[in-house]
Short mmCIF file of N, CA, C and O and ligand atoms in Angstrom, two decimals:
data_model
loop_
_atom_site.label_atom_id
_atom_site.label_comp_id
_atom_site.label_asym_id
_atom_site.label_seq_id
_atom_site.Cartn_x
_atom_site.Cartn_y
_atom_site.Cartn_z
N MET A 1 -10.07 78.66 11.91
CA MET A 1 -9.91 77.24 12.52
C MET A 1 -11.17 76.38 11.96
O MET A 1 -11.00 75.37 11.42
N LEU A 2 -12.30 77.02 11.99
CA LEU A 2 -13.57 76.35 11.56
C LEU A 2 -13.38 76.10 10.11
O LEU A 2 -13.75 75.07 9.60
N HIS A 3 -12.75 76.97 9.30
CA HIS A 3 -12.63 76.91 7.93
C HIS A 3 -11.66 75.60 7.62
O HIS A 3 -12.10 74.80 6.73
N VAL A 4 -10.66 75.51 8.35
CA VAL A 4 -9.69 74.43 8.21
C VAL A 4 -10.46 73.14 8.36
O VAL A 4 -10.24 72.15 7.78
N ARG A 5 -11.24 73.08 9.56
CA ARG A 5 -11.90 71.93 9.81
C ARG A 5 -12.82 71.51 8.70
O ARG A 5 -13.01 70.31 8.26
N LYS A 6 -13.54 72.49 8.17
CA LYS A 6 -14.41 72.24 7.06
C LYS A 6 -13.79 71.62 5.86
O LYS A 6 -14.19 70.67 5.21
N THR A 7 -12.64 72.17 5.50
CA THR A 7 -11.94 71.63 4.37
C THR A 7 -11.40 70.30 4.68
O THR A 7 -11.50 69.35 3.75
N GLY A 8 -11.06 70.05 5.86
CA GLY A 8 -10.63 68.66 6.12
C GLY A 8 -11.78 67.60 6.03
O GLY A 8 -11.64 66.60 5.41
N MET A 9 -12.94 68.08 6.51
CA MET A 9 -14.21 67.36 6.45
C MET A 9 -14.52 66.97 4.76
O MET A 9 -14.75 65.92 4.40
N ALA A 10 -14.35 68.06 4.06
CA ALA A 10 -14.61 67.89 2.65
C ALA A 10 -13.68 66.91 1.95
O ALA A 10 -14.06 66.03 1.24
N LEU A 11 -12.45 67.04 2.29
CA LEU A 11 -11.48 66.10 1.74
C LEU A 11 -11.73 64.65 2.26
O LEU A 11 -11.63 63.79 1.42
N LEU A 12 -12.08 64.48 3.48
CA LEU A 12 -12.42 63.11 4.01
C LEU A 12 -13.55 62.54 3.26
O LEU A 12 -13.45 61.45 2.82
N LEU A 13 -14.47 63.42 3.06
CA LEU A 13 -15.80 62.97 2.40
C LEU A 13 -15.48 62.62 0.95
O LEU A 13 -15.90 61.61 0.39
N THR A 14 -14.55 63.44 0.28
CA THR A 14 -14.12 63.07 -1.11
C THR A 14 -13.46 61.73 -1.15
O THR A 14 -13.65 60.82 -2.08
N LEU A 15 -12.51 61.51 -0.19
CA LEU A 15 -11.87 60.18 -0.10
C LEU A 15 -12.84 59.05 0.07
O LEU A 15 -12.82 58.09 -0.68
N LEU A 16 -13.83 59.27 0.92
CA LEU A 16 -14.72 58.14 1.26
C LEU A 16 -15.55 57.84 0.10
O LEU A 16 -15.87 56.78 -0.29
N THR A 17 -15.96 59.01 -0.65
CA THR A 17 -16.89 58.82 -1.83
C THR A 17 -16.19 58.03 -2.96
O THR A 17 -16.69 57.17 -3.62
N SER A 18 -14.95 58.38 -3.17
CA SER A 18 -14.30 57.75 -4.27
C SER A 18 -13.98 56.31 -3.97
O SER A 18 -13.95 55.49 -4.82
N GLN A 19 -13.78 55.99 -2.66
CA GLN A 19 -13.63 54.55 -2.20
C GLN A 19 -14.96 53.83 -2.41
O GLN A 19 -14.84 52.62 -2.75
N ALA A 20 -16.04 54.49 -2.20
CA ALA A 20 -17.27 53.78 -2.28
C ALA A 20 -17.61 53.34 -3.64
O ALA A 20 -18.43 52.38 -3.85
N ALA A 21 -16.91 53.86 -4.68
CA ALA A 21 -17.16 53.44 -6.00
C ALA A 21 -16.69 51.91 -6.08
O ALA A 21 -17.27 51.14 -6.83
N LEU A 22 -15.64 51.63 -5.35
CA LEU A 22 -15.32 50.17 -5.27
C LEU A 22 -15.84 49.55 -3.93
O LEU A 22 -16.59 50.32 -3.22
N ALA A 23 -15.58 48.44 -3.49
CA ALA A 23 -16.06 47.87 -2.32
C ALA A 23 -15.21 48.72 -1.21
O ALA A 23 -14.12 49.17 -1.51
N ALA A 24 -15.67 48.65 0.00
CA ALA A 24 -14.89 49.30 1.16
C ALA A 24 -13.47 48.78 1.17
O ALA A 24 -13.21 47.60 0.98
N ASP A 25 -12.53 49.65 1.38
CA ASP A 25 -11.12 49.25 1.52
C ASP A 25 -10.50 48.50 0.37
O ASP A 25 -9.62 47.63 0.60
N CYS A 26 -10.84 48.80 -0.76
CA CYS A 26 -10.18 48.23 -1.94
C CYS A 26 -9.22 49.21 -2.62
O CYS A 26 -9.66 50.17 -3.09
N ALA A 27 -7.89 48.87 -2.56
CA ALA A 27 -6.98 49.74 -3.31
C ALA A 27 -6.89 49.35 -4.68
O ALA A 27 -7.20 48.08 -5.00
N PRO A 28 -6.56 50.26 -5.63
CA PRO A 28 -6.35 49.90 -7.07
C PRO A 28 -5.36 48.76 -7.20
O PRO A 28 -5.65 47.82 -8.13
N GLU A 29 -4.35 48.69 -6.36
CA GLU A 29 -3.41 47.48 -6.55
C GLU A 29 -4.03 46.24 -6.26
O GLU A 29 -3.63 45.18 -6.80
N GLN A 30 -5.02 46.19 -5.32
CA GLN A 30 -5.69 44.99 -4.94
C GLN A 30 -6.53 44.49 -6.17
O GLN A 30 -6.59 43.39 -6.38
N VAL A 31 -7.16 45.51 -6.76
CA VAL A 31 -8.01 45.15 -7.91
C VAL A 31 -7.21 44.56 -8.98
O VAL A 31 -7.55 43.48 -9.66
N GLN A 32 -6.01 45.09 -9.13
CA GLN A 32 -5.08 44.60 -10.32
C GLN A 32 -4.61 43.17 -9.92
O GLN A 32 -4.56 42.30 -10.82
N LYS A 33 -4.23 43.00 -8.72
CA LYS A 33 -3.71 41.65 -8.25
C LYS A 33 -4.80 40.58 -8.45
O LYS A 33 -4.62 39.51 -8.84
N GLY A 34 -6.08 41.14 -8.05
CA GLY A 34 -7.23 40.17 -8.10
C GLY A 34 -7.57 39.81 -9.58
O GLY A 34 -7.96 38.70 -9.84
N GLU A 35 -7.28 40.79 -10.51
CA GLU A 35 -7.55 40.45 -11.89
C GLU A 35 -6.65 39.44 -12.43
O GLU A 35 -7.08 38.32 -13.04
N ALA A 36 -5.37 39.40 -11.95
CA ALA A 36 -4.35 38.35 -12.24
C ALA A 36 -4.80 36.95 -11.80
O ALA A 36 -4.71 35.97 -12.43
N LEU A 37 -5.18 37.06 -10.47
CA LEU A 37 -5.50 35.96 -9.74
C LEU A 37 -6.83 35.28 -10.40
O LEU A 37 -6.97 34.02 -10.60
N PHE A 38 -7.77 36.15 -10.80
CA PHE A 38 -8.97 35.59 -11.35
C PHE A 38 -8.67 34.90 -12.68
O PHE A 38 -9.19 33.88 -12.94
N ALA A 39 -7.75 35.51 -13.49
CA ALA A 39 -7.40 34.93 -14.73
C ALA A 39 -6.86 33.47 -14.57
O ALA A 39 -7.18 32.55 -15.24
N THR A 40 -5.96 33.28 -13.51
CA THR A 40 -5.38 31.93 -13.33
C THR A 40 -6.25 30.99 -12.57
O THR A 40 -6.43 29.85 -12.96
N ASP A 41 -7.06 31.51 -11.58
CA ASP A 41 -7.82 30.54 -10.85
C ASP A 41 -9.30 30.37 -11.12
O ASP A 41 -9.88 29.37 -10.89
N CYS A 42 -9.89 31.39 -11.81
CA CYS A 42 -11.21 31.25 -11.90
C CYS A 42 -11.72 31.44 -13.46
O CYS A 42 -12.72 31.05 -13.80
N GLY A 43 -10.77 32.09 -14.18
CA GLY A 43 -11.09 32.33 -15.58
C GLY A 43 -11.37 31.21 -16.46
O GLY A 43 -12.01 31.38 -17.46
N VAL A 44 -10.94 29.98 -16.07
CA VAL A 44 -11.28 28.79 -16.96
C VAL A 44 -12.80 28.49 -16.95
O VAL A 44 -13.39 27.87 -17.74
N CYS A 45 -13.45 28.90 -15.77
CA CYS A 45 -14.82 28.65 -15.69
C CYS A 45 -15.83 29.77 -15.57
O CYS A 45 -17.06 29.68 -15.70
N HIS A 46 -15.22 31.06 -15.46
CA HIS A 46 -16.00 32.26 -15.29
C HIS A 46 -15.56 33.44 -16.11
O HIS A 46 -14.31 33.54 -16.21
N SER A 47 -16.39 34.10 -16.77
CA SER A 47 -16.09 35.39 -17.39
C SER A 47 -16.71 36.44 -16.40
O SER A 47 -17.61 36.16 -15.75
N ALA A 48 -15.98 37.60 -16.28
CA ALA A 48 -16.56 38.75 -15.48
C ALA A 48 -16.69 39.87 -16.45
O ALA A 48 -16.90 41.00 -15.97
N LYS A 49 -16.81 39.67 -17.70
CA LYS A 49 -17.09 40.82 -18.69
C LYS A 49 -18.49 40.92 -18.78
O LYS A 49 -19.29 39.97 -18.82
N ALA A 50 -18.95 42.22 -19.08
CA ALA A 50 -20.44 42.55 -19.29
C ALA A 50 -21.05 41.66 -20.40
O ALA A 50 -22.22 41.23 -20.04
N ASP A 51 -20.33 41.34 -21.39
CA ASP A 51 -20.99 40.66 -22.49
C ASP A 51 -20.31 39.18 -22.53
O ASP A 51 -20.36 38.68 -23.58
N GLY A 52 -19.65 38.88 -21.46
CA GLY A 52 -18.81 37.63 -21.43
C GLY A 52 -19.83 36.34 -21.42
O GLY A 52 -21.05 36.50 -21.15
N PRO A 53 -19.27 35.25 -21.93
CA PRO A 53 -20.16 34.05 -22.08
C PRO A 53 -20.28 33.43 -20.82
O PRO A 53 -19.72 33.60 -19.69
N THR A 54 -21.39 32.49 -20.72
CA THR A 54 -21.65 31.65 -19.70
C THR A 54 -20.66 30.45 -19.85
O THR A 54 -20.71 29.85 -20.98
N MET A 55 -19.79 30.07 -18.87
CA MET A 55 -18.89 28.95 -19.06
C MET A 55 -19.40 27.90 -18.23
O MET A 55 -20.56 27.67 -18.05
N MET A 56 -18.43 27.09 -17.67
CA MET A 56 -19.03 26.02 -16.81
C MET A 56 -19.63 26.76 -15.60
O MET A 56 -20.62 26.26 -15.10
N GLY A 57 -19.16 27.95 -15.16
CA GLY A 57 -19.77 28.75 -14.17
C GLY A 57 -20.47 29.91 -14.80
O GLY A 57 -20.29 30.27 -15.83
N PRO A 58 -21.32 30.56 -13.86
CA PRO A 58 -22.05 31.71 -14.33
C PRO A 58 -21.23 32.94 -14.57
O PRO A 58 -20.11 32.94 -14.05
N ASN A 59 -21.63 33.91 -15.44
CA ASN A 59 -20.93 35.07 -15.63
C ASN A 59 -21.00 35.88 -14.28
O ASN A 59 -21.95 35.99 -13.64
N LEU A 60 -19.88 36.49 -13.87
CA LEU A 60 -19.67 37.12 -12.65
C LEU A 60 -19.79 38.65 -12.77
O LEU A 60 -19.40 39.35 -11.85
N HIS A 61 -20.07 39.19 -13.95
CA HIS A 61 -20.18 40.61 -14.12
C HIS A 61 -21.36 41.15 -13.23
O HIS A 61 -22.31 40.54 -13.27
N GLY A 62 -21.12 42.06 -12.39
CA GLY A 62 -22.28 42.65 -11.69
C GLY A 62 -22.59 41.81 -10.54
O GLY A 62 -23.65 41.78 -9.93
N LEU A 63 -21.55 40.87 -10.12
CA LEU A 63 -21.86 39.88 -9.13
C LEU A 63 -22.07 40.68 -7.63
O LEU A 63 -22.86 40.30 -6.87
N TYR A 64 -21.32 41.71 -7.45
CA TYR A 64 -21.26 42.38 -6.25
C TYR A 64 -22.59 42.92 -5.84
O TYR A 64 -23.23 43.66 -6.47
N GLY A 65 -23.16 42.43 -4.73
CA GLY A 65 -24.55 42.92 -4.36
C GLY A 65 -25.59 42.04 -4.74
O GLY A 65 -26.80 42.16 -4.40
N ARG A 66 -25.28 41.04 -5.63
CA ARG A 66 -26.29 40.18 -6.19
C ARG A 66 -26.52 38.97 -5.15
O ARG A 66 -25.62 38.60 -4.42
N LYS A 67 -27.65 38.29 -5.25
CA LYS A 67 -27.92 37.30 -4.43
C LYS A 67 -27.42 36.02 -4.98
O LYS A 67 -27.50 35.87 -6.28
N SER A 68 -26.80 35.08 -4.21
CA SER A 68 -26.35 33.82 -4.82
C SER A 68 -27.36 33.07 -5.55
O SER A 68 -28.49 33.04 -5.23
N GLY A 69 -26.88 32.48 -6.70
CA GLY A 69 -27.86 31.60 -7.44
C GLY A 69 -28.99 32.25 -8.08
O GLY A 69 -29.99 31.67 -8.52
N SER A 70 -28.70 33.62 -8.54
CA SER A 70 -29.88 34.43 -8.93
C SER A 70 -29.81 34.81 -10.44
O SER A 70 -30.65 35.52 -10.96
N LEU A 71 -28.69 34.46 -11.13
CA LEU A 71 -28.53 34.90 -12.43
C LEU A 71 -29.46 34.13 -13.42
O LEU A 71 -29.32 32.89 -13.46
N ALA A 72 -30.38 34.85 -14.01
CA ALA A 72 -31.40 34.14 -14.90
C ALA A 72 -30.68 33.32 -15.99
O ALA A 72 -29.78 33.80 -16.67
N GLY A 73 -31.22 32.19 -16.29
CA GLY A 73 -30.60 31.38 -17.36
C GLY A 73 -29.52 30.35 -17.00
O GLY A 73 -29.13 29.59 -17.81
N PHE A 74 -28.88 30.53 -15.69
CA PHE A 74 -27.80 29.60 -15.31
C PHE A 74 -28.45 28.45 -14.45
O PHE A 74 -29.27 28.76 -13.58
N SER A 75 -27.93 27.31 -14.73
CA SER A 75 -28.61 26.18 -13.87
C SER A 75 -27.75 26.03 -12.70
O SER A 75 -26.76 25.15 -12.69
N TYR A 76 -28.08 26.65 -11.61
CA TYR A 76 -27.40 26.48 -10.40
C TYR A 76 -27.73 25.22 -9.66
O TYR A 76 -28.89 24.59 -9.84
N SER A 77 -26.85 24.88 -8.69
CA SER A 77 -27.28 23.76 -7.80
C SER A 77 -28.29 24.28 -6.85
O SER A 77 -28.52 25.52 -6.59
N GLN A 78 -29.11 23.41 -6.29
CA GLN A 78 -30.12 23.76 -5.35
C GLN A 78 -29.51 24.43 -4.14
O GLN A 78 -30.04 25.48 -3.64
N ALA A 79 -28.30 24.04 -3.79
CA ALA A 79 -27.56 24.52 -2.61
C ALA A 79 -27.22 26.00 -2.84
O ALA A 79 -27.48 26.82 -1.87
N MET A 80 -26.75 26.40 -4.07
CA MET A 80 -26.48 27.78 -4.28
C MET A 80 -27.67 28.66 -4.22
O MET A 80 -27.69 29.89 -3.77
N LYS A 81 -28.76 28.09 -4.78
CA LYS A 81 -30.03 28.86 -4.82
C LYS A 81 -30.64 29.06 -3.40
O LYS A 81 -31.04 30.20 -3.03
N THR A 82 -30.54 28.06 -2.66
CA THR A 82 -31.22 28.18 -1.20
C THR A 82 -30.32 28.93 -0.33
O THR A 82 -30.74 29.55 0.73
N LYS A 83 -28.98 29.00 -0.59
CA LYS A 83 -28.00 29.81 0.23
C LYS A 83 -28.52 31.22 0.34
O LYS A 83 -28.51 31.75 1.41
N GLY A 84 -28.91 31.81 -0.72
CA GLY A 84 -29.43 33.12 -0.71
C GLY A 84 -28.63 34.20 -0.01
O GLY A 84 -29.14 35.02 0.54
N VAL A 85 -27.28 33.95 -0.12
CA VAL A 85 -26.43 34.95 0.52
C VAL A 85 -26.21 36.16 -0.57
O VAL A 85 -26.37 35.99 -1.78
N GLU A 86 -25.98 37.40 -0.06
CA GLU A 86 -25.64 38.45 -0.97
C GLU A 86 -24.14 38.39 -1.11
O GLU A 86 -23.37 38.43 -0.06
N TRP A 87 -23.73 38.53 -2.28
CA TRP A 87 -22.29 38.63 -2.52
C TRP A 87 -21.61 39.98 -2.21
O TRP A 87 -21.87 40.91 -2.87
N GLN A 88 -20.81 39.96 -1.11
CA GLN A 88 -20.07 40.98 -0.65
C GLN A 88 -18.50 40.54 -0.45
O GLN A 88 -18.47 39.37 -0.54
N LEU A 89 -17.69 41.37 -0.02
CA LEU A 89 -16.27 40.90 0.22
C LEU A 89 -16.30 39.75 1.13
O LEU A 89 -15.65 38.72 0.83
N ASP A 90 -17.01 39.91 2.26
CA ASP A 90 -17.05 38.83 3.33
C ASP A 90 -17.57 37.47 2.67
O ASP A 90 -16.79 36.48 2.87
N SER A 91 -18.68 37.54 2.12
CA SER A 91 -19.18 36.21 1.65
C SER A 91 -18.30 35.68 0.50
O SER A 91 -18.11 34.49 0.47
N LEU A 92 -17.86 36.46 -0.34
CA LEU A 92 -17.05 36.02 -1.43
C LEU A 92 -15.75 35.32 -0.88
O LEU A 92 -15.32 34.31 -1.31
N GLU A 93 -15.11 36.09 0.14
CA GLU A 93 -13.88 35.48 0.63
C GLU A 93 -14.12 34.18 1.32
O GLU A 93 -13.40 33.19 1.18
N GLN A 94 -15.27 34.00 2.05
CA GLN A 94 -15.58 32.85 2.76
C GLN A 94 -15.86 31.81 1.76
O GLN A 94 -15.44 30.66 1.85
N PHE A 95 -16.62 32.05 0.57
CA PHE A 95 -16.91 31.01 -0.36
C PHE A 95 -15.64 30.55 -1.08
O PHE A 95 -15.47 29.35 -1.11
N ILE A 96 -14.65 31.40 -1.46
CA ILE A 96 -13.64 30.82 -2.22
C ILE A 96 -12.50 30.30 -1.31
O ILE A 96 -11.51 29.74 -1.79
N THR A 97 -12.65 30.51 0.06
CA THR A 97 -11.71 29.79 0.94
C THR A 97 -11.81 28.22 0.81
O THR A 97 -10.88 27.51 0.64
N GLN A 98 -13.17 27.84 0.74
CA GLN A 98 -13.47 26.41 0.66
C GLN A 98 -14.92 26.33 0.12
O GLN A 98 -15.82 26.27 1.07
N PRO A 99 -15.23 26.41 -1.09
CA PRO A 99 -16.46 26.48 -1.70
C PRO A 99 -17.42 25.42 -0.99
O PRO A 99 -18.58 25.75 -0.63
N GLN A 100 -16.92 24.23 -0.91
CA GLN A 100 -17.84 23.14 -0.36
C GLN A 100 -18.22 23.37 1.07
O GLN A 100 -19.33 22.87 1.56
N SER A 101 -17.40 24.06 1.84
CA SER A 101 -17.88 24.20 3.26
C SER A 101 -18.81 25.50 3.43
O SER A 101 -19.70 25.46 4.18
N PHE A 102 -18.65 26.48 2.52
CA PHE A 102 -19.55 27.64 2.70
C PHE A 102 -20.86 27.28 1.94
O PHE A 102 -21.88 27.75 2.56
N VAL A 103 -20.89 26.45 0.96
CA VAL A 103 -22.12 26.21 0.28
C VAL A 103 -22.10 24.66 -0.01
O VAL A 103 -21.73 24.21 -1.05
N ALA A 104 -22.47 23.98 1.12
CA ALA A 104 -22.38 22.44 0.99
C ALA A 104 -23.21 21.99 -0.14
O ALA A 104 -24.42 22.34 -0.17
N GLY A 105 -22.67 21.28 -1.17
CA GLY A 105 -23.40 20.79 -2.21
C GLY A 105 -23.33 21.63 -3.46
O GLY A 105 -24.01 21.35 -4.47
N THR A 106 -22.46 22.65 -3.41
CA THR A 106 -22.31 23.42 -4.62
C THR A 106 -21.77 22.72 -5.80
O THR A 106 -20.94 21.74 -5.63
N TYR A 107 -22.05 23.09 -7.05
CA TYR A 107 -21.47 22.52 -8.24
C TYR A 107 -20.12 22.98 -8.44
O TYR A 107 -19.42 22.71 -9.45
N MET A 108 -19.60 23.96 -7.76
CA MET A 108 -18.30 24.51 -8.15
C MET A 108 -17.16 23.86 -7.76
O MET A 108 -16.84 23.77 -6.57
N PRO A 109 -16.47 23.21 -8.65
CA PRO A 109 -15.29 22.28 -8.32
C PRO A 109 -14.01 22.98 -8.18
O PRO A 109 -13.15 22.86 -8.85
N TYR A 110 -13.98 23.86 -7.21
CA TYR A 110 -12.73 24.62 -6.92
C TYR A 110 -12.25 24.26 -5.47
O TYR A 110 -13.03 24.39 -4.67
N VAL A 111 -11.11 24.03 -5.31
CA VAL A 111 -10.59 23.46 -4.11
C VAL A 111 -10.54 24.57 -2.98
O VAL A 111 -10.72 24.30 -1.80
N GLY A 112 -10.26 25.77 -3.46
CA GLY A 112 -10.16 26.88 -2.46
C GLY A 112 -8.87 27.71 -2.54
O GLY A 112 -7.82 27.11 -3.16
N MET A 113 -8.84 28.84 -2.08
CA MET A 113 -7.60 29.66 -2.25
C MET A 113 -7.21 29.79 -0.83
O MET A 113 -7.88 30.42 0.02
N ALA A 114 -5.92 29.39 -0.62
CA ALA A 114 -5.34 29.41 0.82
C ALA A 114 -5.00 30.90 1.32
O ALA A 114 -5.07 31.18 2.38
N ASP A 115 -4.53 31.72 0.30
CA ASP A 115 -3.94 33.01 0.76
C ASP A 115 -5.01 34.03 0.87
O ASP A 115 -5.78 34.45 0.00
N ALA A 116 -5.21 34.51 2.14
CA ALA A 116 -6.18 35.57 2.53
C ALA A 116 -6.01 36.81 1.74
O ALA A 116 -7.07 37.45 1.21
N ASP A 117 -4.79 37.37 1.37
CA ASP A 117 -4.65 38.57 0.67
C ASP A 117 -5.19 38.30 -0.75
O ASP A 117 -5.82 39.21 -1.30
N GLY A 118 -4.89 37.06 -1.22
CA GLY A 118 -5.24 36.80 -2.59
C GLY A 118 -6.86 36.72 -2.61
O GLY A 118 -7.46 37.24 -3.56
N ARG A 119 -7.58 36.10 -1.68
CA ARG A 119 -8.97 36.11 -1.60
C ARG A 119 -9.59 37.52 -1.64
O ARG A 119 -10.53 37.79 -2.38
N ARG A 120 -9.02 38.41 -0.81
CA ARG A 120 -9.51 39.79 -0.67
C ARG A 120 -9.23 40.32 -2.13
O ARG A 120 -10.21 41.13 -2.53
N ALA A 121 -8.08 40.11 -2.72
CA ALA A 121 -7.84 40.80 -4.05
C ALA A 121 -8.85 40.34 -5.07
O ALA A 121 -9.44 41.21 -5.89
N VAL A 122 -9.23 39.09 -5.11
CA VAL A 122 -10.17 38.52 -6.07
C VAL A 122 -11.57 39.23 -5.77
O VAL A 122 -12.23 39.66 -6.64
N GLY A 123 -11.84 39.32 -4.41
CA GLY A 123 -13.19 39.97 -4.06
C GLY A 123 -13.12 41.47 -4.55
O GLY A 123 -14.20 41.87 -5.10
N CYS A 124 -12.01 42.08 -4.41
CA CYS A 124 -11.91 43.61 -4.87
C CYS A 124 -12.06 43.63 -6.32
O CYS A 124 -12.76 44.56 -6.81
N PHE A 125 -11.46 42.75 -7.12
CA PHE A 125 -11.54 42.77 -8.54
C PHE A 125 -13.06 42.56 -9.01
O PHE A 125 -13.66 43.32 -9.78
N LEU A 126 -13.78 41.51 -8.28
CA LEU A 126 -15.12 41.28 -8.67
C LEU A 126 -16.10 42.40 -8.38
O LEU A 126 -16.94 42.80 -8.99
N SER A 127 -15.64 43.06 -7.17
CA SER A 127 -16.55 44.28 -6.81
C SER A 127 -16.45 45.39 -7.68
O SER A 127 -17.31 46.22 -7.84
N ALA A 128 -15.34 45.45 -8.47
CA ALA A 128 -15.15 46.45 -9.51
C ALA A 128 -15.74 46.10 -10.81
O ALA A 128 -15.81 46.91 -11.86
N GLN A 129 -16.26 44.90 -11.10
CA GLN A 129 -16.82 44.49 -12.35
C GLN A 129 -18.28 44.81 -12.43
O GLN A 129 -19.12 43.94 -12.27
N LYS A 130 -18.61 46.13 -12.66
CA LYS A 130 -20.06 46.45 -12.53
C LYS A 130 -20.35 47.43 -13.69
O LYS A 130 -19.49 48.04 -14.43
C1 HEC B 1 -13.73 24.36 -12.43
C2 HEC B 1 -14.73 25.51 -12.67
C3 HEC B 1 -14.74 26.55 -11.74
C4 HEC B 1 -13.70 27.33 -11.18
C5 HEC B 1 -12.22 27.11 -11.36
C6 HEC B 1 -14.28 28.40 -10.39
N1 HEC B 1 -15.69 28.40 -10.38
FE1 HEC B 1 -16.97 29.54 -9.39
N2 HEC B 1 -18.53 28.48 -10.07
C7 HEC B 1 -18.49 27.34 -10.85
C8 HEC B 1 -19.77 26.67 -11.01
C9 HEC B 1 -20.10 25.43 -11.75
C10 HEC B 1 -20.69 27.57 -10.30
C11 HEC B 1 -22.18 27.31 -10.02
C12 HEC B 1 -22.15 26.59 -8.60
C13 HEC B 1 -23.58 26.12 -8.17
O1 HEC B 1 -24.51 26.34 -8.83
O2 HEC B 1 -23.50 25.44 -7.00
C14 HEC B 1 -19.85 28.63 -9.66
C15 HEC B 1 -20.41 29.72 -8.93
C16 HEC B 1 -19.69 30.72 -8.36
C17 HEC B 1 -20.22 31.88 -7.80
C18 HEC B 1 -21.65 32.03 -7.31
C19 HEC B 1 -22.22 32.92 -8.47
C20 HEC B 1 -23.64 33.22 -8.29
O3 HEC B 1 -24.20 33.81 -9.28
O4 HEC B 1 -24.22 33.14 -7.25
C21 HEC B 1 -19.11 32.69 -7.40
C22 HEC B 1 -19.30 33.92 -6.61
C23 HEC B 1 -17.91 32.11 -7.99
N3 HEC B 1 -18.29 30.84 -8.56
C24 HEC B 1 -16.64 32.66 -7.94
C25 HEC B 1 -15.57 31.93 -8.26
C26 HEC B 1 -14.22 32.51 -8.10
C27 HEC B 1 -13.91 33.86 -7.49
C28 HEC B 1 -13.30 31.57 -8.48
C29 HEC B 1 -11.84 31.72 -8.47
C30 HEC B 1 -11.20 31.90 -7.21
C31 HEC B 1 -14.20 30.57 -9.11
N4 HEC B 1 -15.51 30.82 -8.96
C32 HEC B 1 -13.60 29.34 -9.67
C33 HEC B 1 -17.27 26.82 -11.50
C34 HEC B 1 -16.03 27.18 -11.26
#
């Protein structure tokens, strides 16, 4: 009985650890969906590739866990710099819901993504770009 429990624990731990490689609760399908959405909605202004260019917006590679407005060499709005939020699923989702209301005065001219599943998917995709 004890043995069975231990095996169960080990399995659970393995599952948790492999999930932790991505952000919490991101399934591979969400990352894929997010990649497609990123291409249509964000890709005109952002690259998320490690050696990607700075476009109208900053490079978003390694964004997850980074503080807003902190990528060296990009000219952020004062609003983005003083926001000082750490980019995690929650903050990303809030930001792309309506950029101007989460960071009043941001230079990001994006109206917002209405679909909550889509926002989560984009967050999942970005959390995997590290
Ligand atoms: C029309 C161009 C444009 C589009 C489309 C756009 N962005 Fe941006 N984005 C910007 C600009 C410009 C900034 C810098 C904002 C500032 O300094 O206030 C920015 C900033 C950001 C930041 C903050 C980065 C940092 O280093 O703190 C995130 C996160 C972000 N964008 C995500 C997205 C996502 C996700 C999408 C798609 C859903 C998107 N953006 C669509 C132009 C764009």
